[in-house]
XYZ file of C-alpha atoms in Angstrom:
322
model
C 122.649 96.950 138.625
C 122.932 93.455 137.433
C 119.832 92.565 138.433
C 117.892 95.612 136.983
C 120.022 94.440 133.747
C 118.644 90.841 134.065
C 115.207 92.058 134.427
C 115.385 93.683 130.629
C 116.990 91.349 128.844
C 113.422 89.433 128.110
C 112.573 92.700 127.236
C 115.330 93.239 124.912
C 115.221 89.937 123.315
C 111.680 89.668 122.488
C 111.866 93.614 121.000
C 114.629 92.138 118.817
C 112.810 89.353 117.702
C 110.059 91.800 116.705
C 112.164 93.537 114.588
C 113.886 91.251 113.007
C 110.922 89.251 112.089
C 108.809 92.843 110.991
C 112.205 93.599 109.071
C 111.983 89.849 107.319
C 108.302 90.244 106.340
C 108.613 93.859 104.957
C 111.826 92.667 102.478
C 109.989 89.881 101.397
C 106.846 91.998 100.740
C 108.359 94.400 98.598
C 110.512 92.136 97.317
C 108.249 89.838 95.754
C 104.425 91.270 95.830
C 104.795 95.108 95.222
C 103.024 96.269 92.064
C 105.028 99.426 91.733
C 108.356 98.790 93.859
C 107.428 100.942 96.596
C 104.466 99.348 98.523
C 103.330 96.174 98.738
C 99.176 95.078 97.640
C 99.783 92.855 101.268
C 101.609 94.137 104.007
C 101.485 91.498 106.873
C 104.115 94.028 109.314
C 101.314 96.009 109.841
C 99.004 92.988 111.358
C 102.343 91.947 113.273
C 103.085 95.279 114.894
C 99.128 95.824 116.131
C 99.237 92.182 117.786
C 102.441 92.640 119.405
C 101.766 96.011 121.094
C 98.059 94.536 121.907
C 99.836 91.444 123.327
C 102.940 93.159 125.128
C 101.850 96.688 125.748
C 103.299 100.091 123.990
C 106.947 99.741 125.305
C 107.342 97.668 122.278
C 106.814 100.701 119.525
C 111.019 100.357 119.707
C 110.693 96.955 117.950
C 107.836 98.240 115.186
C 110.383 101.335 114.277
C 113.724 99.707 114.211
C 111.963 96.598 111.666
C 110.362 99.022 109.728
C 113.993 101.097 109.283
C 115.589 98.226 108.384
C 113.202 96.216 106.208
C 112.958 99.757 104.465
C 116.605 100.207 103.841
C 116.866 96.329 102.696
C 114.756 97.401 100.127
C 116.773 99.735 98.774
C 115.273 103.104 100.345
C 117.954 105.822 101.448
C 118.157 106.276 105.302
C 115.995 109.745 105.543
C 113.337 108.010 103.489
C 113.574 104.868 105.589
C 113.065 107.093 108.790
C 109.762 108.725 107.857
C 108.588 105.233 106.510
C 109.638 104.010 109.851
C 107.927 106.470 111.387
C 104.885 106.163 110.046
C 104.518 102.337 110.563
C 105.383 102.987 113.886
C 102.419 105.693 114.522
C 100.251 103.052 112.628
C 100.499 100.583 114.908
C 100.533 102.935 117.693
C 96.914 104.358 116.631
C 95.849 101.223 115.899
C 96.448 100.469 119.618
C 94.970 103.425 120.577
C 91.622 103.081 119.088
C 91.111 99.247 120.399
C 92.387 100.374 124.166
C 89.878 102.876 124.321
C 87.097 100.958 122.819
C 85.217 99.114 125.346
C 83.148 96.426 123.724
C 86.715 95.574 122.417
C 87.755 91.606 123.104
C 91.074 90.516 122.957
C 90.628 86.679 122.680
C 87.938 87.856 119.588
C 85.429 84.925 120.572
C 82.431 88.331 119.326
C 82.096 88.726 115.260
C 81.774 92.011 116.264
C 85.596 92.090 117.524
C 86.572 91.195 113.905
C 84.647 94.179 112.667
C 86.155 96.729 115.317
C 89.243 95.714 114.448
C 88.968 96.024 110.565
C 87.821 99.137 111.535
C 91.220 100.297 113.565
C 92.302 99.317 110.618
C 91.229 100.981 108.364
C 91.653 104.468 110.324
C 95.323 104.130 110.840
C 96.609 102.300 107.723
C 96.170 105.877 106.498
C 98.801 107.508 109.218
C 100.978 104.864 107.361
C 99.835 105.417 103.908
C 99.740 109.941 104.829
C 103.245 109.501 105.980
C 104.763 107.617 104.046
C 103.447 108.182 100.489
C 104.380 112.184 101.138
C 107.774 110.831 102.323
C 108.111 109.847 98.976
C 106.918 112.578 97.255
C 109.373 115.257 98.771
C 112.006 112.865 98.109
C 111.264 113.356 94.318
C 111.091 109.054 93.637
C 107.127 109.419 93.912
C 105.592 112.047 90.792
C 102.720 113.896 91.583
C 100.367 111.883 89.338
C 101.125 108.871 91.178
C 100.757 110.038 94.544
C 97.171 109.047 95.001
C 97.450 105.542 93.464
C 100.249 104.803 95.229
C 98.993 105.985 98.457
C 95.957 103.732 98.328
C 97.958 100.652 97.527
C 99.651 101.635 100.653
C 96.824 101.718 102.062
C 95.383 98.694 101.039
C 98.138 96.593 102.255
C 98.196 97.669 105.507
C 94.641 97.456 105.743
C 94.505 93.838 104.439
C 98.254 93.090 107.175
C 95.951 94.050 109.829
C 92.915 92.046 108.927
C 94.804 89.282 108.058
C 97.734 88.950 110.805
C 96.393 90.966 113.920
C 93.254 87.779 114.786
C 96.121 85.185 113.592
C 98.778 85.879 116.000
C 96.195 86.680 118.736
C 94.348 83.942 118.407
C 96.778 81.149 117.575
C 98.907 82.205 120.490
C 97.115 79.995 122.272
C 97.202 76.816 120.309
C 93.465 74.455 119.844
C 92.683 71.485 122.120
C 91.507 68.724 120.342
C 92.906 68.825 116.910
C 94.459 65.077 117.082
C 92.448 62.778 119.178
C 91.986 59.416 117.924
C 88.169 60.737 117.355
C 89.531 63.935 115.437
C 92.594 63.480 113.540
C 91.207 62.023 110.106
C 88.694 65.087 109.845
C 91.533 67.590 111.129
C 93.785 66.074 107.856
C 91.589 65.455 105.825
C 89.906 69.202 106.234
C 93.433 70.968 105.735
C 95.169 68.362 103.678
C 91.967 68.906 100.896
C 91.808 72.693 101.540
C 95.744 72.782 100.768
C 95.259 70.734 97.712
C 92.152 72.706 96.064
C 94.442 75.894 96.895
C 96.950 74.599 94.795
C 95.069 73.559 92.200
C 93.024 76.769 91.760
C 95.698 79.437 93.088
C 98.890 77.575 91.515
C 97.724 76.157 88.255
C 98.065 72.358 89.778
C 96.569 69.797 87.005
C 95.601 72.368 84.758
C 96.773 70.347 82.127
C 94.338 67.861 82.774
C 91.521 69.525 84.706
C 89.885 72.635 83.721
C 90.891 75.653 86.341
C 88.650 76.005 89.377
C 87.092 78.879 90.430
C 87.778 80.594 94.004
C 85.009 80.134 95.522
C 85.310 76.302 95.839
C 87.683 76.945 98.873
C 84.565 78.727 100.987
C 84.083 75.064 100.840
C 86.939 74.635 102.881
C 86.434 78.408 104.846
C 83.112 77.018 106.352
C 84.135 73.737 106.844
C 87.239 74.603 109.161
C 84.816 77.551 110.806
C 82.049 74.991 111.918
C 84.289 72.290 112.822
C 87.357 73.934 114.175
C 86.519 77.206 114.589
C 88.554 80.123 114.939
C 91.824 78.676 114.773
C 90.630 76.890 111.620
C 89.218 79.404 109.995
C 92.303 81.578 110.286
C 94.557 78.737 109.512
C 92.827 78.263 106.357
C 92.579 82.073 105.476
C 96.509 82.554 105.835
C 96.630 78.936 103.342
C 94.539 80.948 101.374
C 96.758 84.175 100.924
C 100.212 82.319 100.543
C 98.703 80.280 97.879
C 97.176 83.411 96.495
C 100.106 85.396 96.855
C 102.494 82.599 94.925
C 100.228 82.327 92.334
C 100.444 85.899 91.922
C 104.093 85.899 91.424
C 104.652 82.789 89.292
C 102.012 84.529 86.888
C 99.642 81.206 87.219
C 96.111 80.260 88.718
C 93.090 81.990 89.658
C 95.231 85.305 90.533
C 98.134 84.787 88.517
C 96.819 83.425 85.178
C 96.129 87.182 83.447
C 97.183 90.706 84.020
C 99.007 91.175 86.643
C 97.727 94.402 87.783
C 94.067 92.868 87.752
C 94.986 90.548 89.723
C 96.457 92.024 92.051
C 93.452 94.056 92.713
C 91.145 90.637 92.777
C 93.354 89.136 95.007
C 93.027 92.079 97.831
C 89.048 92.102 97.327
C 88.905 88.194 97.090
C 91.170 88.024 100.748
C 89.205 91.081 102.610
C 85.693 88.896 101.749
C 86.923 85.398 102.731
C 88.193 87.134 105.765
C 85.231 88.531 107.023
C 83.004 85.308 105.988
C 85.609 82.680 107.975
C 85.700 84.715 110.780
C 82.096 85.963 111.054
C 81.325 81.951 110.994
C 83.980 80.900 113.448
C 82.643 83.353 116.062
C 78.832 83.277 115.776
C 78.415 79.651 115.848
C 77.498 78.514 119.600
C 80.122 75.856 120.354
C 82.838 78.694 118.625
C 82.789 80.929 122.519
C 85.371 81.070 124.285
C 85.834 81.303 127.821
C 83.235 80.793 129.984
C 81.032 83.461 132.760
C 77.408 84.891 133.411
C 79.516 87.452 130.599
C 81.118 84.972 128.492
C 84.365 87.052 129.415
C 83.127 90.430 127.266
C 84.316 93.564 128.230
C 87.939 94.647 127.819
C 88.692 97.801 129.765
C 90.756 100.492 130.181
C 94.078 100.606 132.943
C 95.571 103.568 134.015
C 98.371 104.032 130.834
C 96.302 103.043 127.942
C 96.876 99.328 127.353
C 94.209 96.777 127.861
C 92.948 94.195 130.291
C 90.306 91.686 130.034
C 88.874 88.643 132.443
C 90.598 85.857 130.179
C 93.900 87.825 129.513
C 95.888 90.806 131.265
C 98.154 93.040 129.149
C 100.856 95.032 130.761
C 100.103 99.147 130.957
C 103.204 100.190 129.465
């Protein structure tokens, strides 16, 4: 008994951590960047749950339900609300696993442009089991009238959407952290690349030197997208894509910047367009440049297949059938 006990608690402690961190995200989404006090334009918990059940295997849909219930509640949701929220970010990320088990030209370390693009596409499909769910969750409730129902249901989802494409090649690709970064030969170029790319985000998402400079436009930091792409790949590109949203994102919130500067609803709506395209440039670019592949093989390690339960295995990385 003990040691079937022993054997869970990694299990149990790393479904906690899930939650608590999926419950942390969703307060601080609708806390701070929800146009209408129910959803949120950017909704990283859905990127979160899809890596961790593509990482760990379905056993840890527990985690995705009991973060959602909570971060729901935090927010101010009653309990029966909370549920079918819960409920449907948990069949989200569920689907979302689904549709990228069963899709064999599907790779998990994402080294293929074309795995960015299949998973934007999962994506897409079951944001709207989130957005289905929970917007008619609201609706019978009575909170959500019936000529808001659409609108809110595509800002729903719309920030799952953008969670997914955002978070989901993050946490799977920095899980294994780059080689390289700071040797002697590297280090200047690796600060000076994201030190600079910081600083222009500041300036042009956060109003920096306004005063004395004239604002920037956005697309100065594809300066910066292509830059990290070429020279540090993946990992860079990402890096510089999630600088790219928190800046955005804070701007938004302090009403200054690129985002911030005007109405807020408009930019909102720029920011979620602006963050989909500079996604699918920097990681396009990280992937399809030659010395960008990962792994190595007569297959370069393609080819993610199916196991007996539904979860996924590849040549670089197994994942548990759960």
């Amino acid at each position: 008994m003990d040691h079937i006990t022993a054997s869970y608690k990694p299990y149990l402690l790393k479904l906690a951590l899930l939650a608590a961190v999926y419950a942390v995200f969703a307060k601080i989404s609708i806390s701070f960047f929800s146009v209408n006090g129910w959803v949120s334009i950017v909704w990283p918990c859905s990127g979160l749950a899809l890596a961790a059940l593509l990482i760990g295997g379905k056993k840890y849909w527990p985690g995705v339900f009991i973060g959602a219930l909570l971060g729901s509640f935090m927010t101010g949701n009653p309990l029966a609300i909370s549920t079918f929220i819960a409920l449907g970010n948990t069949l989200e990320a569920l689907a979302g696993f689904w549709l990228l088990a069963r899709n064999r030209h599907f790779d998990l370390v994402l080294k293929d442009p074309k795995n960015y693009f299949i998973v934007g596409a999962a994506g897409m499909v079951s944001s709207c089991v989130s957005a289905v769910i929970g917007t008619g969750a609201l609706r019978l409730s009575g909170p959500l009238t019936a000529q808001d129902y659409l609108s809110i249901g595509l800002n729903w989802w719309q920030g799952d959407f953008l969670g997914i494409v955002l978070m989901a090649p993050l946490i799977l690709v920095w899980r294994q952290p780059p080689i390289g970064w700071f040797k002697a030969d590297r280090v200047l170029e690796t600060i000076a690349c994201f030190g600079l790319s910081w600083l222009f985000g500041q300036i042009i998402f956060l109003g920096w030197f306004n005063d004395v400079l004239e604002p920037m436009l956005g697309f100065w930091m594809f300066v910066f997208l292509v830059w990290g792409a070429v020279r540090f790949e993946s990992h860079g590109a990402l890096l510089i894509l999630l600088v790219i949203a928190v800046q955005g994102l804070l701007g938004l919130i302090r009403h200054v910047g690129y985002f911030g500067a005007g109405d807020f609803h408009k930019g909102v709506a720029n920011f979620w367009f602006y963050t989909l395209v500079s996604s699918a440039i920097g990681s396009v670019l990280a992937s399809i440049l030659p010395h960008a592949s990962f792994g190595s093989g007569k297959n370069g390690g393609n080819g993610l297949h199916r196991c007996g339960r539904g979860a996924i295995f590849s040549r670089q990385i197994t994942l548990p059938c759960y």
